[in-house]
CSV table of C-alpha atoms and ligand atoms in Angstrom, one decimal:
chain,number,residue,atom,x,y,z
A,1,MET,CA,-15.6,-27.9,11.5
A,2,PRO,CA,-12.4,-30.0,11.5
A,3,VAL,CA,-12.6,-33.7,12.3
A,4,ALA,CA,-10.9,-33.4,15.6
A,5,ALA,CA,-13.4,-30.9,16.9
A,6,ARG,CA,-16.2,-33.0,15.5
A,7,VAL,CA,-15.0,-36.1,17.4
A,8,GLN,CA,-14.5,-34.0,20.5
A,9,ARG,CA,-18.0,-32.6,20.3
A,10,ALA,CA,-19.5,-36.1,19.8
A,11,LEU,CA,-17.6,-37.4,22.8
A,12,HIS,CA,-18.8,-34.5,24.9
A,13,GLN,CA,-22.3,-35.2,23.9
A,14,VAL,CA,-22.1,-38.9,24.7
A,15,ARG,CA,-20.5,-38.1,28.0
A,16,HIS,CA,-23.3,-35.7,28.9
A,17,SER,CA,-26.0,-38.1,27.8
A,18,VAL,CA,-24.7,-40.8,30.1
A,19,ALA,CA,-24.2,-38.5,33.1
A,20,ALA,CA,-26.0,-39.6,36.3
A,21,PRO,CA,-25.8,-38.5,39.9
A,22,ALA,CA,-23.9,-41.7,41.0
A,23,ARG,CA,-21.4,-41.2,38.2
A,24,ASN,CA,-19.0,-38.9,40.0
A,25,PRO,CA,-15.4,-39.0,41.3
A,26,ARG,CA,-16.4,-39.3,44.9
A,27,MET,CA,-18.5,-42.4,44.2
A,28,ALA,CA,-15.6,-43.8,42.1
A,29,VAL,CA,-13.3,-43.4,45.1
A,30,VAL,CA,-15.8,-44.9,47.6
A,31,ILE,CA,-16.4,-48.0,45.5
A,32,GLY,CA,-12.8,-48.1,44.4
A,33,ARG,CA,-11.6,-48.3,48.0
A,34,LEU,CA,-13.8,-51.3,48.7
A,35,LEU,CA,-12.7,-52.9,45.4
A,36,ALA,CA,-9.0,-52.3,46.1
A,37,LEU,CA,-9.5,-53.9,49.5
A,38,ALA,CA,-11.1,-56.9,48.1
A,39,PHE,CA,-8.4,-57.2,45.4
A,40,LEU,CA,-5.6,-56.9,47.9
A,41,LEU,CA,-7.3,-59.5,50.2
A,42,CYS,CA,-7.6,-61.8,47.2
A,43,PHE,CA,-4.0,-61.2,46.2
A,44,ALA,CA,-2.6,-61.9,49.7
A,45,THR,CA,-4.7,-65.0,50.3
A,46,GLY,CA,-4.1,-66.1,46.7
A,47,LEU,CA,-0.3,-65.9,47.1
A,48,TYR,CA,-0.6,-67.9,50.4
A,49,SER,CA,-2.5,-70.6,48.6
A,50,HIS,CA,0.0,-70.5,45.7
A,51,PHE,CA,3.1,-70.9,47.9
A,52,LEU,CA,1.6,-73.6,50.0
A,53,GLN,CA,1.3,-75.6,46.7
A,54,ASN,CA,4.5,-74.3,45.1
A,55,PRO,CA,6.8,-73.6,48.0
A,56,ALA,CA,10.2,-72.0,47.6
A,57,PRO,CA,12.8,-74.2,49.3
A,58,TRP,CA,13.4,-71.8,52.2
A,59,MET,CA,9.7,-71.3,53.0
A,60,VAL,CA,8.3,-72.5,56.4
A,61,PHE,CA,4.6,-72.4,56.9
A,62,PRO,CA,2.5,-72.0,60.0
A,63,THR,CA,0.7,-75.2,61.1
A,64,ARG,CA,-1.4,-73.3,63.8
A,65,PRO,CA,-4.1,-72.2,64.0
A,66,VAL,CA,-5.2,-75.4,62.2
A,67,TRP,CA,-7.8,-73.4,60.3
A,68,ILE,CA,-5.4,-70.9,58.9
A,69,TYR,CA,-5.8,-72.0,55.3
A,70,GLN,CA,-9.5,-72.7,55.8
A,71,VAL,CA,-10.1,-69.0,56.7
A,72,SER,CA,-7.6,-67.7,54.2
A,73,GLN,CA,-9.1,-69.5,51.3
A,74,GLY,CA,-12.6,-68.8,52.6
A,75,LEU,CA,-11.8,-65.1,52.6
A,76,HIS,CA,-10.3,-65.4,49.1
A,77,ILE,CA,-13.5,-66.9,47.6
A,78,THR,CA,-15.8,-64.7,49.6
A,79,ALA,CA,-14.0,-61.5,48.8
A,80,GLY,CA,-13.6,-62.7,45.2
A,81,ILE,CA,-17.4,-63.2,44.9
A,82,ALA,CA,-17.9,-59.7,46.4
A,83,CYS,CA,-15.7,-58.3,43.6
A,84,PHE,CA,-18.5,-59.0,41.1
A,85,PRO,CA,-21.0,-56.4,42.3
A,86,LEU,CA,-18.2,-54.1,43.3
A,87,LEU,CA,-16.5,-54.2,40.0
A,88,LEU,CA,-19.7,-53.7,38.1
A,89,ALA,CA,-20.6,-50.8,40.4
A,90,LYS,CA,-17.2,-49.2,39.8
A,91,LEU,CA,-17.5,-49.6,36.0
A,92,TYR,CA,-20.9,-48.0,36.2
A,93,THR,CA,-19.6,-45.0,38.1
A,94,VAL,CA,-16.7,-44.3,35.7
A,95,PHE,CA,-18.5,-45.3,32.5
A,96,PRO,CA,-18.7,-41.7,31.2
A,97,GLU,CA,-14.8,-41.5,31.4
A,98,LEU,CA,-14.7,-43.9,28.4
A,99,PHE,CA,-15.8,-40.9,26.3
A,100,GLN,CA,-13.4,-38.3,27.8
A,101,SER,CA,-12.2,-35.8,25.2
A,102,PRO,CA,-9.7,-35.5,23.8
A,103,PRO,CA,-9.4,-39.3,24.0
A,104,VAL,CA,-5.7,-39.0,24.3
A,105,ARG,CA,-4.0,-35.9,25.7
A,106,SER,CA,-0.4,-37.0,25.9
A,107,PHE,CA,1.8,-40.1,25.9
A,108,THR,CA,1.5,-40.5,29.7
A,109,HIS,CA,-2.3,-40.1,29.3
A,110,LEU,CA,-2.3,-42.9,26.7
A,111,LEU,CA,-0.3,-45.1,29.1
A,112,GLU,CA,-2.7,-44.3,31.9
A,113,ARG,CA,-5.7,-45.2,29.8
A,114,ALA,CA,-4.0,-48.4,28.5
A,115,SER,CA,-3.2,-49.5,32.1
A,116,ILE,CA,-6.8,-49.0,33.1
A,117,ALA,CA,-7.9,-51.1,30.0
A,118,VAL,CA,-5.5,-53.8,31.2
A,119,LEU,CA,-6.7,-53.6,34.8
A,120,VAL,CA,-10.4,-53.8,33.8
A,121,SER,CA,-10.1,-56.6,31.3
A,122,ALA,CA,-7.7,-58.7,33.5
A,123,SER,CA,-10.0,-58.3,36.5
A,124,LEU,CA,-13.1,-59.4,34.5
A,125,VAL,CA,-11.3,-62.5,33.3
A,126,GLN,CA,-9.8,-63.2,36.7
A,127,ILE,CA,-13.1,-63.1,38.7
A,128,THR,CA,-14.9,-65.0,36.0
A,129,ILE,CA,-12.5,-67.9,35.7
A,130,GLY,CA,-12.1,-67.9,39.5
A,131,LEU,CA,-15.8,-68.3,40.0
A,132,LEU,CA,-16.1,-71.0,37.2
A,133,ASN,CA,-13.3,-72.9,39.0
A,134,THR,CA,-15.3,-73.0,42.2
A,135,TYR,CA,-18.1,-74.6,40.4
A,136,GLN,CA,-15.7,-77.0,38.8
A,137,ALA,CA,-16.8,-75.8,35.4
A,138,TYR,CA,-13.5,-76.2,33.6
A,139,ALA,CA,-15.3,-77.4,30.5
A,140,TRP,CA,-14.8,-74.4,28.3
A,141,PHE,CA,-11.4,-73.3,29.3
A,142,ASP,CA,-8.8,-76.1,28.9
A,143,PHE,CA,-5.8,-74.0,29.9
A,144,SER,CA,-4.2,-74.3,33.2
A,145,PHE,CA,-6.4,-72.4,35.6
A,146,ARG,CA,-3.8,-71.9,38.3
A,147,LEU,CA,-1.1,-70.6,36.0
A,148,THR,CA,-3.5,-68.2,34.3
A,149,HIS,CA,-5.0,-67.0,37.5
A,150,TYR,CA,-1.6,-66.6,39.1
A,151,ALA,CA,-0.2,-64.6,36.2
A,152,LEU,CA,-3.3,-62.4,35.9
A,153,SER,CA,-3.0,-61.6,39.6
A,154,TRP,CA,0.4,-60.0,39.0
A,155,VAL,CA,-1.0,-58.1,36.0
A,156,ILE,CA,-3.9,-56.9,38.1
A,157,ILE,CA,-1.8,-55.8,41.1
A,158,GLY,CA,0.7,-54.1,38.8
A,159,SER,CA,-1.9,-52.1,36.8
A,160,LEU,CA,-3.8,-51.4,40.0
A,161,ALA,CA,-0.6,-49.9,41.5
A,162,ILE,CA,-0.2,-47.7,38.4
A,163,HIS,CA,-3.9,-46.7,38.5
A,164,ILE,CA,-3.8,-45.8,42.2
A,165,GLY,CA,-0.5,-43.9,41.7
A,166,VAL,CA,-1.9,-41.8,38.8
A,167,LYS,CA,-5.2,-41.1,40.6
A,168,LEU,CA,-3.6,-40.4,44.0
A,169,PRO,CA,-4.4,-36.6,43.8
A,170,LEU,CA,-8.0,-37.4,42.9
A,171,ILE,CA,-8.3,-40.1,45.5
A,172,ALA,CA,-6.9,-37.7,48.2
A,173,ARG,CA,-9.3,-35.0,47.0
A,174,TYR,CA,-12.4,-37.1,47.2
A,175,TRP,CA,-11.4,-39.2,50.2
A,176,ARG,CA,-13.6,-37.3,52.6
A,177,LYS,CA,-17.2,-36.6,51.8
A,178,ARG,CA,-17.3,-32.9,52.6
A,179,ASP,CA,-14.9,-32.0,49.8
A,180,SER,CA,-16.8,-33.7,47.1
A,181,TYR,CA,-19.6,-31.3,46.3
A,182,HIS,CA,-17.8,-28.1,47.0
A,183,ASP,CA,-15.2,-28.4,44.3
A,184,ASP,CA,-13.7,-25.2,42.9
A,185,GLY,CA,-12.7,-27.3,39.9
A,186,SER,CA,-9.4,-25.6,39.3
A,187,VAL,CA,-6.8,-28.3,38.5
A,188,LEU,CA,-5.8,-26.9,35.1
A,189,GLU,CA,-3.2,-28.3,32.9
A,190,ARG,CA,-1.6,-26.3,30.1
A,191,VAL,CA,-1.4,-28.1,26.8
A,192,ASP,CA,0.4,-26.6,23.9
A,193,ASP,CA,-0.8,-27.5,20.5
A,194,GLU,CA,1.9,-26.7,18.0
A,195,ASP,CA,1.0,-29.3,15.5
A,196,ASP,CA,-2.4,-28.1,14.6
A,197,PRO,CA,-3.1,-24.6,16.1
A,198,ASP,CA,-6.2,-24.1,13.9
A,199,ALA,CA,-7.9,-27.1,15.3
A,200,ALA,CA,-7.8,-25.8,18.8
A,201,LEU,CA,-9.0,-22.3,17.7
A,202,ASP,CA,-11.8,-23.9,15.8
A,203,VAL,CA,-13.4,-25.5,18.8
A,204,PRO,CA,-16.9,-24.0,18.7
A,205,ASP,CA,-18.1,-21.7,21.4
A,206,GLU,CA,-21.1,-24.1,21.8
A,207,LEU,CA,-18.7,-26.8,22.9
A,208,ARG,CA,-17.0,-24.7,25.4
A,209,ARG,CA,-20.3,-23.8,26.9
A,210,LEU,CA,-21.4,-27.4,26.9
A,211,THR,CA,-18.5,-28.8,28.8
A,212,GLY,CA,-17.1,-25.8,30.7
A,213,GLU,CA,-13.9,-27.9,30.8
A,214,SER,CA,-11.6,-26.5,28.2
A,215,GLN,CA,-10.7,-23.1,26.9
A,216,THR,CA,-8.4,-22.1,24.1
A,217,HIS,CA,-6.4,-18.9,24.1
A,218,GLY,CA,-4.7,-17.5,21.1
A,219,VAL,CA,-1.5,-15.7,21.9
A,220,THR,CA,0.3,-14.2,19.0
A,221,GLY,CA,1.1,-17.1,16.6
A,222,ARG,CA,0.8,-19.7,19.3
A,223,VAL,CA,-2.1,-21.7,20.6
A,224,PHE,CA,-2.5,-23.6,23.8
A,225,ALA,CA,-5.4,-24.9,25.8
A,226,TRP,CA,-6.2,-25.2,29.4
A,227,ILE,CA,-7.7,-28.5,30.2
A,228,ASP,CA,-9.4,-29.0,33.5
A,229,LYS,CA,-8.4,-32.4,34.8
A,230,THR,CA,-10.8,-32.2,37.7
A,231,PRO,CA,-14.2,-33.6,36.8
A,232,PRO,CA,-17.0,-31.1,37.5
A,233,PRO,CA,-18.4,-31.1,41.0
A,234,ALA,CA,-21.3,-33.5,41.5
A,235,ASP,CA,-24.9,-32.3,41.5
A,236,ASP,CA,-25.9,-31.6,45.1
A,237,SER,CA,-29.6,-31.4,44.7
A,238,ALA,CA,-31.9,-33.5,46.9
A,239,ASP,CA,-32.8,-35.7,43.9
A,240,ALA,CA,-29.2,-36.3,43.1
A,241,ARG,CA,-28.4,-37.2,46.8
A,242,ALA,CA,-31.4,-39.6,46.9
A,243,SER,CA,-30.2,-41.2,43.7
A,244,ARG,CA,-26.7,-41.7,45.1
A,245,ARG,CA,-28.1,-43.1,48.3
A,246,GLY,CA,-30.2,-45.5,46.2
A,247,PHE,CA,-27.2,-46.6,44.2
A,248,LEU,CA,-25.1,-47.2,47.3
A,249,THR,CA,-27.9,-49.2,48.9
A,250,ALA,CA,-28.2,-51.3,45.7
A,251,VAL,CA,-24.5,-52.0,45.7
A,252,ALA,CA,-24.5,-52.9,49.4
A,253,ALA,CA,-27.5,-55.2,48.9
A,254,ALA,CA,-25.9,-56.9,46.0
A,255,VAL,CA,-22.6,-57.5,47.9
A,256,GLY,CA,-24.6,-58.7,51.0
A,257,ALA,CA,-26.7,-61.0,48.9
A,258,VAL,CA,-23.8,-62.8,47.1
A,259,VAL,CA,-21.9,-63.1,50.3
A,260,VAL,CA,-24.8,-64.4,52.4
A,261,LEU,CA,-25.9,-66.8,49.7
A,262,THR,CA,-22.5,-68.4,49.2
A,263,ALA,CA,-20.2,-67.9,52.2
A,264,GLY,CA,-21.8,-70.9,54.0
A,265,GLN,CA,-19.5,-73.1,52.0
A,266,SER,CA,-16.6,-71.6,54.0
A,267,PHE,CA,-18.1,-70.2,57.2
A,268,ARG,CA,-20.6,-72.0,59.4
A,269,LEU,CA,-22.3,-68.8,60.3
A,270,PHE,CA,-23.9,-68.6,56.8
A,271,ASP,CA,-24.6,-72.3,56.5
A,272,ALA,CA,-28.4,-71.8,56.6
A,273,THR,CA,-28.4,-69.4,53.7
A,274,ASN,CA,-25.9,-71.2,51.6
A,275,LEU,CA,-28.2,-71.6,48.5
A,276,PHE,CA,-25.9,-70.8,45.6
A,277,ALA,CA,-22.4,-72.1,46.6
A,278,PRO,CA,-21.3,-75.2,44.8
A,279,ARG,CA,-20.8,-77.1,48.1
A,280,LYS,CA,-22.8,-77.4,51.3
A,281,GLN,CA,-21.5,-78.5,54.6
A,282,GLY,CA,-22.7,-82.0,55.7
A,283,VAL,CA,-23.6,-83.1,52.2
A,284,GLY,CA,-21.6,-86.1,50.8
A,285,ALA,CA,-20.3,-89.5,51.9
A,286,GLN,CA,-20.1,-89.7,55.7
A,287,GLY,CA,-21.6,-86.2,55.8
A,288,LEU,CA,-18.5,-84.6,54.2
A,289,PRO,CA,-18.3,-83.2,50.6
A,290,VAL,CA,-16.2,-85.2,48.1
A,291,ASN,CA,-14.3,-83.6,45.3
A,292,ARG,CA,-12.9,-86.5,43.4
A,293,THR,CA,-14.7,-89.8,43.9
A,294,ALA,CA,-12.9,-93.2,44.0
A,295,SER,CA,-14.5,-94.0,40.7
A,296,ALA,CA,-13.3,-90.7,39.0
A,297,ALA,CA,-9.8,-91.4,40.4
A,298,GLY,CA,-9.9,-95.0,39.0
A,299,VAL,CA,-9.2,-96.6,42.3
A,300,LEU,CA,-12.4,-98.6,42.9
A,301,GLU,CA,-10.4,-101.9,42.7
A,302,SER,CA,-6.9,-101.0,43.9
A,303,ALA,CA,-8.3,-99.3,47.1
A,304,VAL,CA,-10.1,-102.4,48.3
A,305,ALA,CA,-7.6,-105.0,47.2
A,306,PRO,CA,-6.8,-107.3,50.2
A,307,GLU,CA,-3.0,-107.1,49.4
A,308,TRP,CA,-3.0,-103.3,49.8
A,309,THR,CA,0.0,-101.9,51.7
A,310,LEU,CA,1.5,-98.5,52.4
A,311,ALA,CA,5.3,-98.5,51.6
A,312,VAL,CA,7.4,-96.0,53.6
A,313,SER,CA,11.0,-95.5,52.5
A,314,PHE,CA,14.1,-93.5,53.4
A,315,GLY,CA,17.0,-94.2,51.1
A,316,GLY,CA,17.5,-97.9,51.2
A,317,VAL,CA,15.3,-98.5,54.2
A,318,ARG,CA,11.8,-99.6,53.4
A,319,GLU,CA,8.9,-100.6,55.7
A,320,VAL,CA,5.7,-102.0,54.4
A,321,PHE,CA,2.5,-101.3,56.4
A,322,SER,CA,-0.5,-103.4,56.0
A,323,LEU,CA,-3.8,-102.0,57.2
A,324,ALA,CA,-3.5,-104.3,60.3
A,325,ARG,CA,0.0,-103.0,61.0
A,326,LEU,CA,-1.2,-99.3,60.7
A,327,GLU,CA,-4.1,-100.1,63.1
A,328,ALA,CA,-1.7,-101.6,65.6
A,329,LEU,CA,0.3,-98.4,65.9
A,330,PRO,CA,-0.8,-95.8,68.5
A,331,GLN,CA,-4.0,-94.2,67.2
A,332,HIS,CA,-4.7,-90.5,67.6
A,333,ASP,CA,-7.8,-88.4,67.3
A,334,VAL,CA,-7.7,-85.0,65.7
A,335,VAL,CA,-10.4,-82.6,64.5
A,336,LEU,CA,-9.1,-81.0,61.3
A,337,PRO,CA,-10.8,-79.3,58.3
A,338,ILE,CA,-10.7,-80.3,54.7
A,339,ALA,CA,-10.3,-76.8,53.2
A,340,CYS,CA,-10.5,-77.0,49.5
A,341,VAL,CA,-8.8,-74.5,47.3
A,342,GLU,CA,-12.2,-73.9,45.8
A,343,GLY,CA,-13.3,-72.3,49.1
A,344,TRP,CA,-15.6,-74.9,50.7
A,345,SER,CA,-14.4,-76.4,53.9
A,346,GLN,CA,-15.6,-78.6,56.7
A,347,ASN,CA,-14.2,-79.7,60.1
A,348,ALA,CA,-14.2,-83.4,60.8
A,349,PRO,CA,-12.9,-85.9,63.4
A,350,TRP,CA,-10.1,-88.1,62.0
A,351,ARG,CA,-8.4,-91.1,63.6
A,352,GLY,CA,-5.2,-92.9,62.7
A,353,PRO,CA,-1.4,-93.2,63.4
A,354,ARG,CA,0.8,-90.1,63.2
A,355,LEU,CA,2.8,-89.7,60.0
A,356,ARG,CA,5.9,-89.1,62.1
A,357,ASP,CA,5.6,-92.5,63.7
A,358,LEU,CA,5.7,-94.2,60.3
A,359,LEU,CA,8.7,-92.1,59.4
A,360,ASP,CA,10.5,-93.0,62.7
A,361,ALA,CA,10.1,-96.7,61.7
A,362,VAL,CA,12.5,-96.1,58.7
A,363,GLY,CA,14.8,-93.8,60.8
A,364,ALA,CA,13.9,-90.6,58.8
A,365,PRO,CA,15.6,-87.4,60.1
A,366,ALA,CA,13.5,-84.8,61.9
A,367,ASP,CA,13.7,-82.4,58.9
A,368,ALA,CA,12.6,-84.8,56.3
A,369,HIS,CA,10.6,-83.7,53.3
A,370,VAL,CA,8.4,-86.4,51.9
A,371,ARG,CA,6.7,-87.3,48.7
A,372,ILE,CA,3.3,-88.9,49.1
A,373,THR,CA,1.8,-91.0,46.3
A,374,SER,CA,-1.7,-92.1,45.8
A,375,LEU,CA,-3.1,-95.3,44.1
A,376,GLN,CA,-4.8,-92.9,41.7
A,377,GLU,CA,-3.9,-93.3,38.1
A,378,ARG,CA,-6.1,-90.7,36.4
A,379,GLY,CA,-6.2,-86.9,36.9
A,380,GLY,CA,-4.1,-84.6,39.1
A,381,PHE,CA,-3.3,-84.6,42.8
A,382,GLY,CA,-2.1,-88.2,42.8
A,383,VAL,CA,1.4,-87.1,44.1
A,384,THR,CA,2.1,-84.4,46.7
A,385,GLU,CA,5.1,-83.2,48.7
A,386,MET,CA,5.1,-82.2,52.4
A,387,GLN,CA,7.6,-80.0,54.2
A,388,PRO,CA,9.0,-80.9,57.6
A,389,GLU,CA,6.8,-78.6,59.7
A,390,PHE,CA,3.8,-80.6,58.5
A,391,VAL,CA,5.5,-84.0,58.5
A,392,ARG,CA,6.6,-83.7,62.1
A,393,ASP,CA,3.4,-82.1,63.4
A,394,GLU,CA,1.6,-84.2,66.0
A,395,LEU,CA,-1.7,-83.5,64.3
A,396,THR,CA,-0.6,-84.9,60.9
A,397,LEU,CA,-2.2,-88.3,60.6
A,398,VAL,CA,-2.4,-91.2,58.2
A,399,ALA,CA,-6.1,-91.2,58.8
A,400,LEU,CA,-8.0,-94.6,58.8
A,401,ARG,CA,-11.2,-93.4,60.3
A,402,LEU,CA,-13.6,-90.5,59.9
A,403,TYR,CA,-16.4,-89.8,62.4
A,404,GLY,CA,-15.3,-93.0,64.2
A,405,GLU,CA,-16.1,-95.2,61.1
A,406,THR,CA,-13.8,-96.8,58.6
A,407,LEU,CA,-13.0,-94.2,55.8
A,408,ASP,CA,-15.5,-94.2,53.0
A,409,ILE,CA,-13.8,-95.2,49.8
A,410,ASP,CA,-14.6,-91.7,48.4
A,411,HIS,CA,-12.7,-90.2,51.4
A,412,GLY,CA,-9.6,-92.2,50.7
A,413,TYR,CA,-10.0,-95.7,52.1
A,414,PRO,CA,-7.8,-97.5,53.2
A,415,ALA,CA,-5.7,-94.5,54.3
A,416,ARG,CA,-5.3,-90.8,53.6
A,417,ILE,CA,-3.3,-87.9,54.8
A,418,ILE,CA,-4.8,-85.3,57.0
A,419,ALA,CA,-2.6,-82.4,58.2
A,420,PRO,CA,-3.3,-79.0,59.8
A,421,GLY,CA,-3.2,-75.7,57.8
A,422,ARG,CA,-2.9,-77.2,54.3
A,423,PRO,CA,-5.1,-76.9,51.2
A,424,GLY,CA,-7.5,-79.8,50.7
A,425,VAL,CA,-5.8,-80.6,47.4
A,426,LEU,CA,-2.7,-81.7,49.4
A,427,GLN,CA,-4.7,-84.0,51.7
A,428,THR,CA,-3.9,-87.1,49.6
A,429,LYS,CA,-6.4,-89.9,49.5
A,430,TRP,CA,-5.9,-93.7,48.8
A,431,LEU,CA,-2.3,-93.7,49.9
A,432,SER,CA,0.2,-95.9,48.2
A,433,THR,CA,3.8,-94.8,49.1
A,434,ILE,CA,5.6,-92.3,51.3
A,435,GLU,CA,9.2,-91.5,50.5
A,436,VAL,CA,11.7,-89.2,52.2
A,437,ILE,CA,13.1,-87.0,49.4
A,438,SER,CA,15.5,-84.8,51.3
B,1,HEM,C1,-8.6,-59.7,41.7
B,1,HEM,C2,-9.1,-60.8,42.2
B,1,HEM,C3,-8.3,-62.0,42.5
B,1,HEM,C4,-7.0,-62.2,42.6
B,1,HEM,C5,-5.9,-61.1,42.6
B,1,HEM,C6,-6.7,-63.6,42.8
B,1,HEM,C7,-5.5,-64.2,43.0
B,1,HEM,C8,-5.3,-65.5,43.2
B,1,HEM,C9,-4.0,-66.1,43.3
B,1,HEM,C10,-2.6,-65.4,43.3
B,1,HEM,C11,-4.2,-67.5,43.5
B,1,HEM,C12,-3.1,-68.5,43.7
B,1,HEM,C13,-2.9,-69.2,42.3
B,1,HEM,C14,-1.9,-70.3,42.4
B,1,HEM,O1,-2.1,-71.2,43.3
B,1,HEM,O2,-1.0,-70.3,41.6
B,1,HEM,C15,-5.6,-67.7,43.5
B,1,HEM,C16,-6.2,-68.9,43.7
B,1,HEM,C17,-7.5,-69.1,43.5
B,1,HEM,N1,-8.5,-68.2,43.3
B,1,HEM,FE1,-8.2,-66.2,43.0
B,1,HEM,N2,-7.9,-64.2,42.8
B,1,HEM,C18,-8.9,-63.3,42.6
B,1,HEM,C19,-10.2,-63.5,42.4
B,1,HEM,C20,-10.8,-64.7,42.5
B,1,HEM,C21,-12.2,-65.0,42.4
B,1,HEM,C22,-13.3,-63.9,42.1
B,1,HEM,C23,-12.4,-66.3,42.6
B,1,HEM,C24,-13.7,-67.1,42.6
B,1,HEM,C25,-14.8,-66.6,43.0
B,1,HEM,C26,-11.1,-66.9,42.8
B,1,HEM,C27,-10.9,-68.2,43.0
B,1,HEM,C28,-9.7,-68.8,43.2
B,1,HEM,C29,-9.5,-70.2,43.4
B,1,HEM,C30,-10.5,-71.3,43.3
B,1,HEM,C31,-8.1,-70.4,43.6
B,1,HEM,C32,-7.4,-71.8,43.9
B,1,HEM,C33,-6.7,-72.2,42.7
B,1,HEM,C34,-6.0,-73.6,42.9
B,1,HEM,O3,-5.1,-73.6,43.8
B,1,HEM,O4,-6.4,-74.6,42.3
B,1,HEM,N3,-10.2,-65.9,42.7
B,1,HEM,N4,-6.2,-66.5,43.3
B,2,MTE,N1,-5.4,-89.0,45.5
B,2,MTE,C1,-6.2,-87.9,45.6
B,2,MTE,N2,-6.3,-87.2,46.8
B,2,MTE,C2,-7.1,-86.1,46.9
B,2,MTE,C3,-7.8,-85.6,45.7
B,2,MTE,C4,-7.6,-86.3,44.5
B,2,MTE,O1,-8.2,-85.9,43.5
B,2,MTE,N3,-6.8,-87.4,44.5
B,2,MTE,N4,-8.5,-84.5,45.9
B,2,MTE,C5,-8.1,-83.5,46.9
B,2,MTE,C6,-9.0,-82.4,47.1
B,2,MTE,S1,-9.0,-81.2,45.9
B,2,MTE,C7,-9.7,-82.2,48.2
B,2,MTE,S2,-10.5,-80.8,48.5
B,2,MTE,C8,-9.8,-83.3,49.2
B,2,MTE,C9,-11.2,-83.6,49.5
B,2,MTE,O2,-11.3,-84.6,50.4
B,2,MTE,P1,-12.7,-85.4,50.6
B,2,MTE,O3,-13.1,-85.8,49.3
B,2,MTE,O4,-12.4,-86.5,51.6
B,2,MTE,O5,-13.6,-84.4,51.2
B,2,MTE,O6,-9.1,-84.4,48.8
B,2,MTE,C10,-7.8,-84.2,48.2
B,2,MTE,N5,-7.2,-85.5,48.1
B,3,MO,MO1,-9.9,-79.4,46.7
């Protein structure tokens, strides 16, 4: 038997030996739809998070509802965590396809399989680094997480679009349940094999019987094969149905479990069952989680220095605010969340002067963009920029108090920024300067 036929037979045999009731196209479509939904949700919320941090100059962001980013990033992390069981389930259902034969039918088929390889590997890396990031476990990947995660998201969405495009006939065919087990199996593709006619003729009868998927026909001096591109209809016995139900139940239970056990970091509803998320509401200084402590930021001395001031400048105009001067300005109370990019969030009552009142003191224009600098000397997030819609918002404060008490040093004493609808990473602590930049 020629090598090609031997390989083909081996592949068929593996494919048969790994066959299982839940491994069928209908299941691949059912799980695939949920996975695509989770991916698209992650992509949309991820882009929102990305542009809040790296805005194009023309972008204007909503400041209401104040929890818009809190919910968006909570959905990102929750849907992202749900991707773990969903992706594993999807890989389980399509596993036999790894052994399809012939492994490559044409150049387009090669591209299709390559795009799936890219999609699967990029997705596995994406969800893994995403999850590690939420546990602040950057230890073993010292590349830029955001850059990698952002680039991979385009790779994923691009290869997903190709994948869905290629599989559209199959997706349409198995979209509704009733079509799935009454398949007439007749999507045949004619493949001419001019290079090696003998190989096709040599495919043993045994193999044809085994697979029922390909036939070869000799026509005077010419050989071609009909390849059935439709996978065989799924087994519809009671056992197979029970097995599929069991599989779906296990997937649903796994998704439910990972969501219920972690979503409490983002959504109050699940607070009681938040056992595995990296953060828990109400735990931390003043009952609010802390990401970077004053000690980690290297501000233990500068933050409590009696000569501390906040300098606000617009061109040549500069006003210096001592803590007493900030306290003498009209004080406002707002309830706003810290909504970390890592998914955890918590609402809290803040008190302090409005940022716009400080900017009015230097005559800044209504559409001023500002750069905010922290006392922090080590690590990122010491400098942030803020667009006019947030700068002028009446809820954007230079917060001096939290839950009615002076800010804890870990929450940014003497003064921090708190604004509606922004990622926690932009809520700068231990303020030092505020400059109008345009
Ligand atoms: C296919 C699934 C996913 C896609 C398409 C996706 C996409 C994105 C994108 C585009 C961003 C913005 C990156 C930037 O600011 O430049 C982002 C941020 C983020 N994603 Fe995902 N993501 C996915 C899955 C996950 C998962 C599973 C997790 C964790 C469980 C996760 C955690 C994060 C975190 C923590 C950020 C914030 C990064 C930062 O601003 O520091 N992502 N994601
Ligand atoms: N100067 C400075 N401000 C900062 C940070 C920081 O590392 N340095 N961390 C940010 C991040 S990532 C978050 S989520 C919030 C957390 O605020 P909290 O510690 O008061 O809860 O502070 C933000 N402000
Ligand atoms: Mo954060």
